[in-house]
Every structure is written in structure tokens, then in C-alpha cells.
CSV table of C-alpha atoms in Angstrom, one decimal:
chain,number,residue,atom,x,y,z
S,1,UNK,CA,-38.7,-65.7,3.4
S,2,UNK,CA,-35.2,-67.0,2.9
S,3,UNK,CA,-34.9,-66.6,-0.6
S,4,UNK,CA,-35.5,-63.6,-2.7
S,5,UNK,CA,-35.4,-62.6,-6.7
S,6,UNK,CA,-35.7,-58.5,-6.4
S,7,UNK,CA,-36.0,-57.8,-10.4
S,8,UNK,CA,-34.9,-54.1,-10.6
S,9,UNK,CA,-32.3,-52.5,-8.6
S,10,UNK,CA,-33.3,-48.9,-8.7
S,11,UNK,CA,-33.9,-47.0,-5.9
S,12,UNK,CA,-36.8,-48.9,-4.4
S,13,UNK,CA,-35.8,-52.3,-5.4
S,14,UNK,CA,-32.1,-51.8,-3.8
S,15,UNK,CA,-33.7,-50.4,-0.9
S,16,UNK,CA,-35.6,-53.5,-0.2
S,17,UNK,CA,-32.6,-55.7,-0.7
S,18,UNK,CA,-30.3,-53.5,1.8
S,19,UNK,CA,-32.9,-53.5,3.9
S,20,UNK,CA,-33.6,-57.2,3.8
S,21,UNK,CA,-29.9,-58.1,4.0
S,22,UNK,CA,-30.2,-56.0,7.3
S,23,UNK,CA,-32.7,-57.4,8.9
S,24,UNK,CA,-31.8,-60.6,8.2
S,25,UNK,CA,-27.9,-61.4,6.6
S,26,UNK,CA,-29.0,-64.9,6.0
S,27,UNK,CA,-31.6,-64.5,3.5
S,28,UNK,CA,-30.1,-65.2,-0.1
S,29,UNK,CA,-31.0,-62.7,-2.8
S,30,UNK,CA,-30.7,-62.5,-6.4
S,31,UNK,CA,-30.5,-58.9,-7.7
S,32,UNK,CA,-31.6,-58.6,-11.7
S,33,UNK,CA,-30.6,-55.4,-12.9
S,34,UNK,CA,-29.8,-54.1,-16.6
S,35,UNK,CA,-26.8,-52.0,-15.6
S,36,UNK,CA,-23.5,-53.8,-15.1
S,37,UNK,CA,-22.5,-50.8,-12.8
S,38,UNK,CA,-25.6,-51.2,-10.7
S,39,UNK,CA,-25.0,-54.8,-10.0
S,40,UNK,CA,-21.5,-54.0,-9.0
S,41,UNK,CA,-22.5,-51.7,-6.5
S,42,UNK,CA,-25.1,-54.0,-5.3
S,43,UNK,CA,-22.5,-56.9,-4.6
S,44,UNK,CA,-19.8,-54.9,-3.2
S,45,UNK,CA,-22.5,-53.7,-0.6
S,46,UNK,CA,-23.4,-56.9,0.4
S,47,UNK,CA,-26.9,-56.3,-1.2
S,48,UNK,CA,-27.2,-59.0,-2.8
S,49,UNK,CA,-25.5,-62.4,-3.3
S,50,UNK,CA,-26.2,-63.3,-6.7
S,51,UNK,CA,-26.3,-60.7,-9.7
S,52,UNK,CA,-27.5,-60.7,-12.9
S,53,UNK,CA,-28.5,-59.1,-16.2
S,54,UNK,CA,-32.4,-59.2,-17.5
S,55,UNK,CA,-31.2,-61.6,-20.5
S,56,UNK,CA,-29.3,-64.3,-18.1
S,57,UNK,CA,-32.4,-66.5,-18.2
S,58,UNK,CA,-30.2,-69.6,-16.5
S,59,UNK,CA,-29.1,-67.8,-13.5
S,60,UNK,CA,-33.2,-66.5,-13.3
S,61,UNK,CA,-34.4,-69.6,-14.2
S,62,UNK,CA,-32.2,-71.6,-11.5
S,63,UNK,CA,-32.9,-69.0,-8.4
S,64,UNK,CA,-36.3,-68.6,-8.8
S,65,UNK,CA,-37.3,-72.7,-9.4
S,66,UNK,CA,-35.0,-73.9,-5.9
S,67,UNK,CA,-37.0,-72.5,-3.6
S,68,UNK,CA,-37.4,-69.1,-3.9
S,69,UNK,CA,-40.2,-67.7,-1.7
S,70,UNK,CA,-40.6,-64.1,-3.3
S,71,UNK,CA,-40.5,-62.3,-6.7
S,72,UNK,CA,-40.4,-58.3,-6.3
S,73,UNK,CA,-41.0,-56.7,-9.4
S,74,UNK,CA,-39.2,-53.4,-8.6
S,75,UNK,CA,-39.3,-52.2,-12.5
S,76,UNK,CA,-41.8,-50.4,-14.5
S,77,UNK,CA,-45.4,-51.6,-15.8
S,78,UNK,CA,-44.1,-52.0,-19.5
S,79,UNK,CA,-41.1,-54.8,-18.6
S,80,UNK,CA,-43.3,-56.7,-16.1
S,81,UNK,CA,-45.2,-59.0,-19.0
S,82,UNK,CA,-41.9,-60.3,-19.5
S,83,UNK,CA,-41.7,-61.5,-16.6
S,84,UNK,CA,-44.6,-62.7,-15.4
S,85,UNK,CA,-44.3,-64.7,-19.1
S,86,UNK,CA,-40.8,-66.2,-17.9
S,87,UNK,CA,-42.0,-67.1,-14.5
S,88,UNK,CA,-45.4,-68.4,-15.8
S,89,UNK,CA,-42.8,-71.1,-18.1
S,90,UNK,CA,-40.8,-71.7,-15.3
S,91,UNK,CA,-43.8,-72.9,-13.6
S,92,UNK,CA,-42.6,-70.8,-10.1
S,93,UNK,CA,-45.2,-71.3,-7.5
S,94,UNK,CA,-44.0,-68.7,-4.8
S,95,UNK,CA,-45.1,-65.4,-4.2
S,96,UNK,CA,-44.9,-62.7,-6.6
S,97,UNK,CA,-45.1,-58.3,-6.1
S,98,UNK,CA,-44.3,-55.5,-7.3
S,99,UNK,CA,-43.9,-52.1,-6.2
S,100,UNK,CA,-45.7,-50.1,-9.3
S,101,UNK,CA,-47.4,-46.6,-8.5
S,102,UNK,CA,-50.8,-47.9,-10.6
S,103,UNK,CA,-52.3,-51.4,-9.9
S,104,UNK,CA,-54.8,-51.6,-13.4
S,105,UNK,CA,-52.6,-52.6,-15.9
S,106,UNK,CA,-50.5,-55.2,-14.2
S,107,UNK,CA,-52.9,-56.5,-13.0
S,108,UNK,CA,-54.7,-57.3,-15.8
S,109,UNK,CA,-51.2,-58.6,-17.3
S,110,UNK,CA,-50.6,-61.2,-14.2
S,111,UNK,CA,-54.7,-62.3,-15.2
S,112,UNK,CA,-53.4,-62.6,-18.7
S,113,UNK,CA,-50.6,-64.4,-18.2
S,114,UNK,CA,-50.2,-66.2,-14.9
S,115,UNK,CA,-51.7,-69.8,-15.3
S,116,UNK,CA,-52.2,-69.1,-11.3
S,117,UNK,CA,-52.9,-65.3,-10.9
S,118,UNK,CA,-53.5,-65.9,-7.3
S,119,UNK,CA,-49.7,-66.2,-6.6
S,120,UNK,CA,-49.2,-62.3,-7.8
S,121,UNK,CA,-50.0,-59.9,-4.7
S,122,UNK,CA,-50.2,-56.3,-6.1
S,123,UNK,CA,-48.1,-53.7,-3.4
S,124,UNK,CA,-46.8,-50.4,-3.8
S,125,UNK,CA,-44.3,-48.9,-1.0
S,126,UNK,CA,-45.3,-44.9,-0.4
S,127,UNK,CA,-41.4,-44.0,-0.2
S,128,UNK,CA,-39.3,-42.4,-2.3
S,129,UNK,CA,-36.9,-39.9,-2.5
S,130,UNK,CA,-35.4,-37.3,-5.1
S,131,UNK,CA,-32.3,-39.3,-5.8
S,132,UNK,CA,-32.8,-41.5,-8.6
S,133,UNK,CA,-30.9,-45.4,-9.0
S,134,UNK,CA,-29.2,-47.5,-6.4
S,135,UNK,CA,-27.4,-44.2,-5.3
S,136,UNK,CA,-30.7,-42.9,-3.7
S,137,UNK,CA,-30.8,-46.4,-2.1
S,138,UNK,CA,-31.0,-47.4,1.6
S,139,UNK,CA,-31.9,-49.4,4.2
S,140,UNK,CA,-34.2,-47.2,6.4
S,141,UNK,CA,-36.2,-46.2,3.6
S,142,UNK,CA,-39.6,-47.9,4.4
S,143,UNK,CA,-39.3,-47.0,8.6
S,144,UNK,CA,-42.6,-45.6,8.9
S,145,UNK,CA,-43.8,-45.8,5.2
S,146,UNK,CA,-46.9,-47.1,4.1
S,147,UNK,CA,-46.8,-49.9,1.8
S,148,UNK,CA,-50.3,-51.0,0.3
S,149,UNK,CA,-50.7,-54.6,-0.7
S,150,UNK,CA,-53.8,-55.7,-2.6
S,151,UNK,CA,-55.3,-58.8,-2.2
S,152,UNK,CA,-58.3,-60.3,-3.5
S,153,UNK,CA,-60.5,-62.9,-2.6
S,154,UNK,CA,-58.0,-65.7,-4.3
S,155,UNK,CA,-55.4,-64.7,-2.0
S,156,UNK,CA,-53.3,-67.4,0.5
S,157,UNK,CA,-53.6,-66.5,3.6
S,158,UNK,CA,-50.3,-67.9,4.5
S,159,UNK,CA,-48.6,-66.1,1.3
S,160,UNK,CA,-50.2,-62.8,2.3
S,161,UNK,CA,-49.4,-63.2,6.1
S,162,UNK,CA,-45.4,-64.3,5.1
S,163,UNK,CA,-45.0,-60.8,2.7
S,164,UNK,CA,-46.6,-58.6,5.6
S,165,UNK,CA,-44.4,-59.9,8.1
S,166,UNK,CA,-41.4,-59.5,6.1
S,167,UNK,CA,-42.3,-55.9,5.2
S,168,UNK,CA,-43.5,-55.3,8.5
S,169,UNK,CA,-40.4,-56.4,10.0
S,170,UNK,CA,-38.4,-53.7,7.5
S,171,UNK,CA,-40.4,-50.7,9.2
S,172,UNK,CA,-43.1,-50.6,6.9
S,173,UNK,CA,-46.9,-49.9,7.4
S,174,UNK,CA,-48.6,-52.3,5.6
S,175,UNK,CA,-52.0,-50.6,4.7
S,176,UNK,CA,-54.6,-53.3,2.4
S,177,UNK,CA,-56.3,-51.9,0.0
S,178,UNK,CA,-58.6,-53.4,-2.7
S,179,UNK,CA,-56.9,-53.3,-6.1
S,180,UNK,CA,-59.8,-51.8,-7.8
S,181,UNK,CA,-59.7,-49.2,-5.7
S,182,UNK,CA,-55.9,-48.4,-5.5
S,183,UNK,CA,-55.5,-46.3,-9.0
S,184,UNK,CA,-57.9,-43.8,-7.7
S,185,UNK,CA,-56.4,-43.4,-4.1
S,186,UNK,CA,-53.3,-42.8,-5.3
S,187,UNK,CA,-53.4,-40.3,-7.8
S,188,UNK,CA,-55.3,-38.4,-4.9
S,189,UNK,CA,-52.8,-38.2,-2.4
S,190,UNK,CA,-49.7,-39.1,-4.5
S,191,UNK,CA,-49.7,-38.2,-8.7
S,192,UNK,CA,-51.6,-34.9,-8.3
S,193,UNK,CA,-49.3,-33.8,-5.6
S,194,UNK,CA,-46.6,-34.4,-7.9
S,195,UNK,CA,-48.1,-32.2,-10.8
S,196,UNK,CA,-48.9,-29.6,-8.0
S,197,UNK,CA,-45.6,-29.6,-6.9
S,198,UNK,CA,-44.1,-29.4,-10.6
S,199,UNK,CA,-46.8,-26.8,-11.5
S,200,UNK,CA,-45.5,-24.4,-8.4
S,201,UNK,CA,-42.1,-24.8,-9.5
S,202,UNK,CA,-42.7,-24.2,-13.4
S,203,UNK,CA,-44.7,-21.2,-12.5
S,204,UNK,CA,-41.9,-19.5,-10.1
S,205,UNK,CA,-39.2,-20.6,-12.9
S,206,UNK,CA,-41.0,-17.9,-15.3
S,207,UNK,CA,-41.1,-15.2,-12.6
S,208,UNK,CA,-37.3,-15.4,-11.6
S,209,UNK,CA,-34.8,-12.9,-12.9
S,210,UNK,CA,-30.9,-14.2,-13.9
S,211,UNK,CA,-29.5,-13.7,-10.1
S,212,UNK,CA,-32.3,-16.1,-9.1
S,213,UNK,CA,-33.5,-14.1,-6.2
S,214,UNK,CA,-37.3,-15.4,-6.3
S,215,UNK,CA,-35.9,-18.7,-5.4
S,216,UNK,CA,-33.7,-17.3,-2.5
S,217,UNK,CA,-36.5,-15.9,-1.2
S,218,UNK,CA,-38.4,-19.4,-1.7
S,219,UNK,CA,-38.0,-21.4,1.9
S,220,UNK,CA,-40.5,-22.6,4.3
S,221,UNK,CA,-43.9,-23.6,2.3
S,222,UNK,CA,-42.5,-23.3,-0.7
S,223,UNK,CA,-39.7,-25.6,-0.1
S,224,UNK,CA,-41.9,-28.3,1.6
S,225,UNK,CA,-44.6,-28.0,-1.1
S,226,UNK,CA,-41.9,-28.8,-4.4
S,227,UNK,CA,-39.5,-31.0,-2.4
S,228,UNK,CA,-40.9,-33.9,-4.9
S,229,UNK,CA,-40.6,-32.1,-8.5
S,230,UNK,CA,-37.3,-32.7,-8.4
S,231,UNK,CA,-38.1,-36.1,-9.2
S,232,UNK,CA,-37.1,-38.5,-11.9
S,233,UNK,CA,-39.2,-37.1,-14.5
S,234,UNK,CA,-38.9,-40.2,-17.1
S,235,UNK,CA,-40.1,-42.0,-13.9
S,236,UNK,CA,-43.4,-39.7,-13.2
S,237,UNK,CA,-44.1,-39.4,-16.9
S,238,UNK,CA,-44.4,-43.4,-17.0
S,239,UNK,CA,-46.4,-43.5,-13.6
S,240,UNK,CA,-48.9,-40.4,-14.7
S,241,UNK,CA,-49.3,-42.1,-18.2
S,242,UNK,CA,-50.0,-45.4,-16.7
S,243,UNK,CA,-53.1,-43.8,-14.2
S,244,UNK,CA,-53.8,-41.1,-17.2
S,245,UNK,CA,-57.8,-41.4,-16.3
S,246,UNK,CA,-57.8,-41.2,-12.3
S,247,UNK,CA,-55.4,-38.2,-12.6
S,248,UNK,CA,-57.0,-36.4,-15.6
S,249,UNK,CA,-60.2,-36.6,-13.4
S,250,UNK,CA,-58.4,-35.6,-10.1
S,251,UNK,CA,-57.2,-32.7,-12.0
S,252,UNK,CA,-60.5,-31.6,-13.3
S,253,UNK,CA,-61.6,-31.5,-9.8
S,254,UNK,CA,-58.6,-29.7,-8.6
S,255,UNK,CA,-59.1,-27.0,-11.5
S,256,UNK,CA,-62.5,-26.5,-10.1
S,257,UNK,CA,-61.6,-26.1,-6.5
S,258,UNK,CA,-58.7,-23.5,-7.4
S,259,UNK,CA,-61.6,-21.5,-9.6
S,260,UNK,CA,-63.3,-21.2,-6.7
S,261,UNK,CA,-60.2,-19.5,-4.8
S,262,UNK,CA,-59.6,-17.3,-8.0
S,263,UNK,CA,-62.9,-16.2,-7.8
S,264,UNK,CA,-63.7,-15.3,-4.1
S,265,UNK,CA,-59.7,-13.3,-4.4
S,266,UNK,CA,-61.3,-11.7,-7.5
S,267,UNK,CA,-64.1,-10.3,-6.3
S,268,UNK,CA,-62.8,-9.1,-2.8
S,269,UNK,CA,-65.2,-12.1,-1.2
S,270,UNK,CA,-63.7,-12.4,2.0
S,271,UNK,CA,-66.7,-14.2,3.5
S,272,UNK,CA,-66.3,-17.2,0.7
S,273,UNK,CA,-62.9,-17.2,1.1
S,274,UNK,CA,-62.8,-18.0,4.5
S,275,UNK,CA,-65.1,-20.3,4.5
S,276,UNK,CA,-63.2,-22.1,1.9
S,277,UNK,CA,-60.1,-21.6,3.9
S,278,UNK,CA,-61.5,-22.7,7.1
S,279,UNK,CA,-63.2,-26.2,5.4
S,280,UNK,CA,-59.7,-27.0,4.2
S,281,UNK,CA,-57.9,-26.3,7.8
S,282,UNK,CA,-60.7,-28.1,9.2
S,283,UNK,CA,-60.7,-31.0,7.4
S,284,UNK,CA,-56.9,-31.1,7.9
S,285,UNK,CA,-57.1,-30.8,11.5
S,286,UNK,CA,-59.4,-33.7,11.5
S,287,UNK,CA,-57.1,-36.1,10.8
S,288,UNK,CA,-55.9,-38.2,13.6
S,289,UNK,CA,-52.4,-37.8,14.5
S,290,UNK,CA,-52.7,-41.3,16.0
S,291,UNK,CA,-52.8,-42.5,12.4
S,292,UNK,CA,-49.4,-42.0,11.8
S,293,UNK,CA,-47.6,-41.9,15.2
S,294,UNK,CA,-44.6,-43.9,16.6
S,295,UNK,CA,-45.5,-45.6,19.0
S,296,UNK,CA,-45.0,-48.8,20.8
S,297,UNK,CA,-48.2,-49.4,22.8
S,298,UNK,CA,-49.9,-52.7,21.4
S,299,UNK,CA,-53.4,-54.1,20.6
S,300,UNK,CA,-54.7,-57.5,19.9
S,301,UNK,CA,-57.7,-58.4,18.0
S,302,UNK,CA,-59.0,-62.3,17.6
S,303,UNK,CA,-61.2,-62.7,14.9
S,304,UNK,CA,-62.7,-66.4,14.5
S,305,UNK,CA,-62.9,-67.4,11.1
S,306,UNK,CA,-65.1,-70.6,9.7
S,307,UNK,CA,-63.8,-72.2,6.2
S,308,UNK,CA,-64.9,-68.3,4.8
S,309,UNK,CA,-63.2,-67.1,1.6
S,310,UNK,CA,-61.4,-64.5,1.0
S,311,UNK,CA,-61.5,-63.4,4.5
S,312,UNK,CA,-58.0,-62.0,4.8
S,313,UNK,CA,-58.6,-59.4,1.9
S,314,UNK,CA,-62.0,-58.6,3.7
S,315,UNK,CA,-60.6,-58.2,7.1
S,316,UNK,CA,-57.1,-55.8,6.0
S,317,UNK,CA,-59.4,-53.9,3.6
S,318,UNK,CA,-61.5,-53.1,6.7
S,319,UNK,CA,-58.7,-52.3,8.9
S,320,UNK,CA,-57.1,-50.1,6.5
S,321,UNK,CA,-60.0,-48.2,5.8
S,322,UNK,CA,-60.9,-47.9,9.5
S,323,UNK,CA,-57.3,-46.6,9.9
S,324,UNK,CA,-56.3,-49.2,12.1
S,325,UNK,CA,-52.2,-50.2,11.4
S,326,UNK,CA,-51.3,-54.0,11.3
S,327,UNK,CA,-48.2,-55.3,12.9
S,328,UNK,CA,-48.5,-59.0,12.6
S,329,UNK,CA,-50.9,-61.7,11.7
S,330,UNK,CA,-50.8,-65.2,13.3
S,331,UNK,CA,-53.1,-67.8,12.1
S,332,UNK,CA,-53.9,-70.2,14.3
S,333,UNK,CA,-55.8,-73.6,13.0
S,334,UNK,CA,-58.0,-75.3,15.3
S,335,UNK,CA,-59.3,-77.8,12.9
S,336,UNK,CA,-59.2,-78.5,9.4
S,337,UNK,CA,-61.9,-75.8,8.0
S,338,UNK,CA,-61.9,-73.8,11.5
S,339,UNK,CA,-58.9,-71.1,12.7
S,340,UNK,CA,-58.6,-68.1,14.6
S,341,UNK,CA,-57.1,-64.7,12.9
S,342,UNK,CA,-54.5,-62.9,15.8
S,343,UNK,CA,-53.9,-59.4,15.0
S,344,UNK,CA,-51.2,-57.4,16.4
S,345,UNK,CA,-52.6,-53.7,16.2
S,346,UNK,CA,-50.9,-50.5,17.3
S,347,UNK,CA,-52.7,-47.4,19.1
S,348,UNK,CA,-53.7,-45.5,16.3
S,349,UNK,CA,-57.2,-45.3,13.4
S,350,UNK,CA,-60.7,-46.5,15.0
S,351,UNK,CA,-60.5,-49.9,16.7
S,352,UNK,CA,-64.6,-49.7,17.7
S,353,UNK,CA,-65.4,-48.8,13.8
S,354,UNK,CA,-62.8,-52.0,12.5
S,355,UNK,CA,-64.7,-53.7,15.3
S,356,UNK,CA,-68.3,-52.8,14.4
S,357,UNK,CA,-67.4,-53.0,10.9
S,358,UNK,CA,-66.4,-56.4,11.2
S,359,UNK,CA,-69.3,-57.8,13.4
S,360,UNK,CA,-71.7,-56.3,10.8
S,361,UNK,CA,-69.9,-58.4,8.3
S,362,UNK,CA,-70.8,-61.7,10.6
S,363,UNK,CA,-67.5,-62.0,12.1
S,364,UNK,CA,-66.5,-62.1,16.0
S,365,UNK,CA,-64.2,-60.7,17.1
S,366,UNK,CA,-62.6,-59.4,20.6
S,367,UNK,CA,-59.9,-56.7,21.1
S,368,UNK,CA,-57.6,-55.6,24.2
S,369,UNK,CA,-54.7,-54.2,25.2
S,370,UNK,CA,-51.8,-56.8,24.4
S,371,UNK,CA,-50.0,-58.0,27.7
S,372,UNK,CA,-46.2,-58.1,28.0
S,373,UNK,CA,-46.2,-62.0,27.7
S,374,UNK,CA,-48.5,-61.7,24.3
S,375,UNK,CA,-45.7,-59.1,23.0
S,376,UNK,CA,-42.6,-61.5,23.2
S,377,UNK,CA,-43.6,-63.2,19.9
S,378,UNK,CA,-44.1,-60.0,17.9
S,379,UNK,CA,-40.8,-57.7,19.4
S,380,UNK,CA,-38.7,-60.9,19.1
């Protein structure tokens, strides 16, 4: 990845060109942004080396067909057709992302419109924060973040293994994830928090008096709980609109589960209520730590792999679902249809269910501890 066209320069997409530019100087970037201020700011930072606005086709054209290796689409749903339309003339045979909150509509615009739809690998970074635009922008923003990617069984191995290193090598997570399946995960644990948060926020608004004291009194849970309503609310609109069906559903759950509170408080049913209480705290409590710790202790898992397609979608999918973090992916080709998949793993999720999950699928596969010597190529 020496050569990057980040189309979007808002908070996320100027994180990920600060970042870039900080983990490597030398890769060359081309920031596309519709605000001449933005653009500014992004050159006198050294974010980017090249700037331009959405309607300096030439400059696009000219990047992105000399050797560019990656296309982030850090930019809403509704202007990625235009795009992928552009690209698709250009003929650009590199890798293209994005970072959208909902994976459905685009894409079924890249299937639309990409003569090869295989080049498009769908991600979305789990980071964020309340300040909107390249002012909320910076370079440790993915440490630690998850950052889905979505492949399919069309997927290159070497084009998905080149974007997980790179964001891997920014501090992200990289959790696979099959697309199908994305919209639904994420309005779970993402776009209903957000309307809980803005619910909880709207309802203390119309309980507080002129001197504000309800919201003095506000800290601890309160606080934690609505950090993210302050939000960009033009933003959340677009992102709830675009996964309207998986978060009117989640919310139709939700109403029933708060009924359920309502009613054990209403009728004095202490017994129901704790047992509600209790299933919550113990389903929280159940969730490894390890799944999300910082650590540096290493595993390595060699999974041998015969001309089998789509095996790199299979085998993330199943390490993301087993909880199991991926830190690097080597590829090594013994013969023309035979290779052996090297992943780096760290100490956290269920390395005997990945591994059971993958031998029931028909593939080997051996893990261990990684050894100093193993560990050279991944720290270095």
C-alpha cells in the first residue's frame, strides 16, 4: 500500500490519512474533499499530498489509474454510485472500501456498477467520536477499534490480506464479518445505542428546570450512557435511514424488553425483576474480557489450504465469530493450486472453537504459542 485515493475527509476519512501518513510518511495520498477549507487543513498537516475537489475528475482520474493500490470511500451511501461509476470508466483494478455504518445498499451499488465487483471490499471502522469534520480527526483513532471488513467468496486473497495488514498496522482490530450479516449486527450493538442514548437525553431535556440542575446532577451512568447523542445528527439520520429495517425491528424488541421492566416496577414484582436484572448482569459478565484486552502475547495458527474458494472469507468469518482477533495473515504458496494460511492470533476469543470449527469445515489446521523468532516478521 503505497498509494492511496481517501475520497472524503471527514472525521474518519482524515483519521485514516493522518494515521497512514504516520505509520508510514512515504505512502502518497490523494485526499478528495468538497470543502476547500478542509483540504487546506489536510495539506498543511501533512495529511495528504495531493488535494482535490469531487468535480476535479483529471487529478482523480490521474491518481487512481498510476498505481494506486487503495480507494477508501470515507463519504456517505448516497455519493458512493458516483464513484464507483467514475472508477468503473477509469477501468481501476486496485482495491476499493469504504467505511459506511450499513453494508446493503452499497453493496448492491458496487454489484450494479462495478464490471469487477470483486475489487470492492465492504469495511466499516467501529470509531468515532462527538466532534464532527477533520477537526474531530486524528491519528490514534483506530488503536484498539474494531474495524469489520466483509468479504465474500470472490474475494483476493492477496487484496484482502494487503488491506488487513495496513489497517492492522494503524491499531485496528480487524474483525470479518459476512456482509449479509453486517446490517443486522450493527444496528444491535451500534444504531440502537445511539437512539437509546438520544432517547435518555430527550427525556431528561423535558424534566429540567431553566438553572439546568437535573443535568448537574447527571454524572456517572448518565454521562457514560449519552456520551454519543451528541453526535452529528445529519450523520445518524443518514446512517439510521440507510438500516431503517434492522433498526425498526431492533427497536420493536427493545420496546418489548423495557415493557417487561415497566411491568415487574408496576406491579411491585420484585421476584421478576430480579430475575430480569440478574439475566442482564449475567449475560454481561459473560463476556470475555480477553476479547478486548491489550495484550502482546502471540498465537499462531497454520491452516493448509488446497485450490479451495473462498477460503479467506470462510476462515475470518470463523475467527470473528469465535472471537478470536487477527494480527497478520501470510500466505505462503507451495505450489501452484496448494498454499499454507499463517495466522498471527492474539490471547483472546476461543482458539479450540475457531479450531474445531474449522476442522469440521474440512480444513487442518495446528495452533501454538508463537516463538520469539516467529514474532520478528509481525513486530517489525
Amino acid at each position: 500500500m503505497k498509494r492511496i485515493a481517501v475520497i472524503g475527509l471527514g472525521m474518519i476519512g482524515a483519521s485514516f490519512a493522518c494515521a497512514c501518513k504516520e505509520y508510514d510518511p512515504s505512502i502518497e495520498i490523494l485526499g478528495v474533499d468538497a470543502s476547500r477549507e478542509t483540504l487546506e487543513i489536510a495539506l498543511s498537516k501533512g495529511w495528504v499530498d495531493t488535494a482535490a475537489s469531487p468535480n476535479d475528475d483529471d487529478a482523480l482520474c490521474s491518481f487512481v489509474t498510476e498505481g494506486c493500490d487503495l480507494v477508501l470511500l470515507a463519504i456517505s451511501v448516497d455519493l458512493a454510485a458516483g464513484y464507483f461509476e467514475q472508477l468503473a470508466t477509469w477501468g481501476y483494478g486496485g482495491i476499493i472500501s469504504d467505511t459506511a455504518s450499513t453494508k446493503g445498499r452499497i453493496c448492491a451499488l458496487a454489484e450494479e456498477i462495478l464490471p469487477e465487483p470483486a475489487i470492492f471490499i465492504p469495511g466499516h471502522p467501529m470509531a468515532g467520536s462527538e466532534v464532527n469534520g477533520i477537526t474531530g480527526a486524528k491519528s490514534q483513532m483506530f488503536r484498539g477499534a474494531h474495524w469489520i471488513l466483509c468479504p465474500d467468496d470472490r474475494t483476493s486473497v492477496t487484496a484482502y490480506t494487503n488491506l488487513h495488514d495496513l489497517l492492522t498496522s494503524l491499531g485496528a482490530r480487524v474483525i470479518s464479518l459476512p456482509r449479509e450479516e453486517h446490517d443486522g449486527a450493527v444496528a444491535l450493538v451500534s444504531h440502537v445505542p445511539h437512539i437509546v442514548a438520544s432517547s435518555l437525553v430527550q427525556l431528561a431535556n423535558q424534566h429540567v428546570d431553566d438553572q439546568g440542575a437535573l443535568f448537574r446532577l447527571a454524572a456517572g451512568g448518565f454521562k457514560d450512557s449519552t456520551r454519543i447523542a451528541a453526535g452529528s445528527s445529519r450523520l445518524w439520520s443518514g446512517i439510521l435511514l440507510d438500516n431503517a429495517d434492522e433498526v425498526s425491528g431492533c427497536l420493536r424488541e427493545l420496546r418489548g424488553v423495557i415493557e417487561s421492566y415497566r411491568l415487574a416496577i408496576s406491579k411491585g414484582n420484585r421476584r421478576l425483576l430480579e430475575e430480569l436484572l440478574e439475566q442482564s448482569a449475567a449475560a454481561r459478565r459473560a463476556i470475555p474480557p480477553r476479547w478486548m484486552p491489550d495484550t502482546e502475547a502471540l498465537y499462531w495458527a497454520r491452516i493448509p489450504m488446497e485450490n479451495r474458494y473462498g477460503a479467506i472469507a470462510e476462515i475470518t468469518t470463523k475467527a470473528g465469530a469465535c472471537g478470536c482477533n487477527i494480527q497478520s495473515i501470510e500466505i505462503d504458496h507451495l505450489t501452484s493450486s496448494t498454499a499454507v494460511l499463517s495466522l498471527v492470533l492474539t490471547d483472546e476469543g476461543d482458539m479450540e472453537a475457531f479450531a474445531h470449527e474449522l476442522r469440521d469445515s474440512g480444513y487442518a489446521v495446528s495452533i501454538g504459542p508463537l516463538t520469539a523468532k516467529e514474532y520478528a516478521h509481525v513486530d517489525g
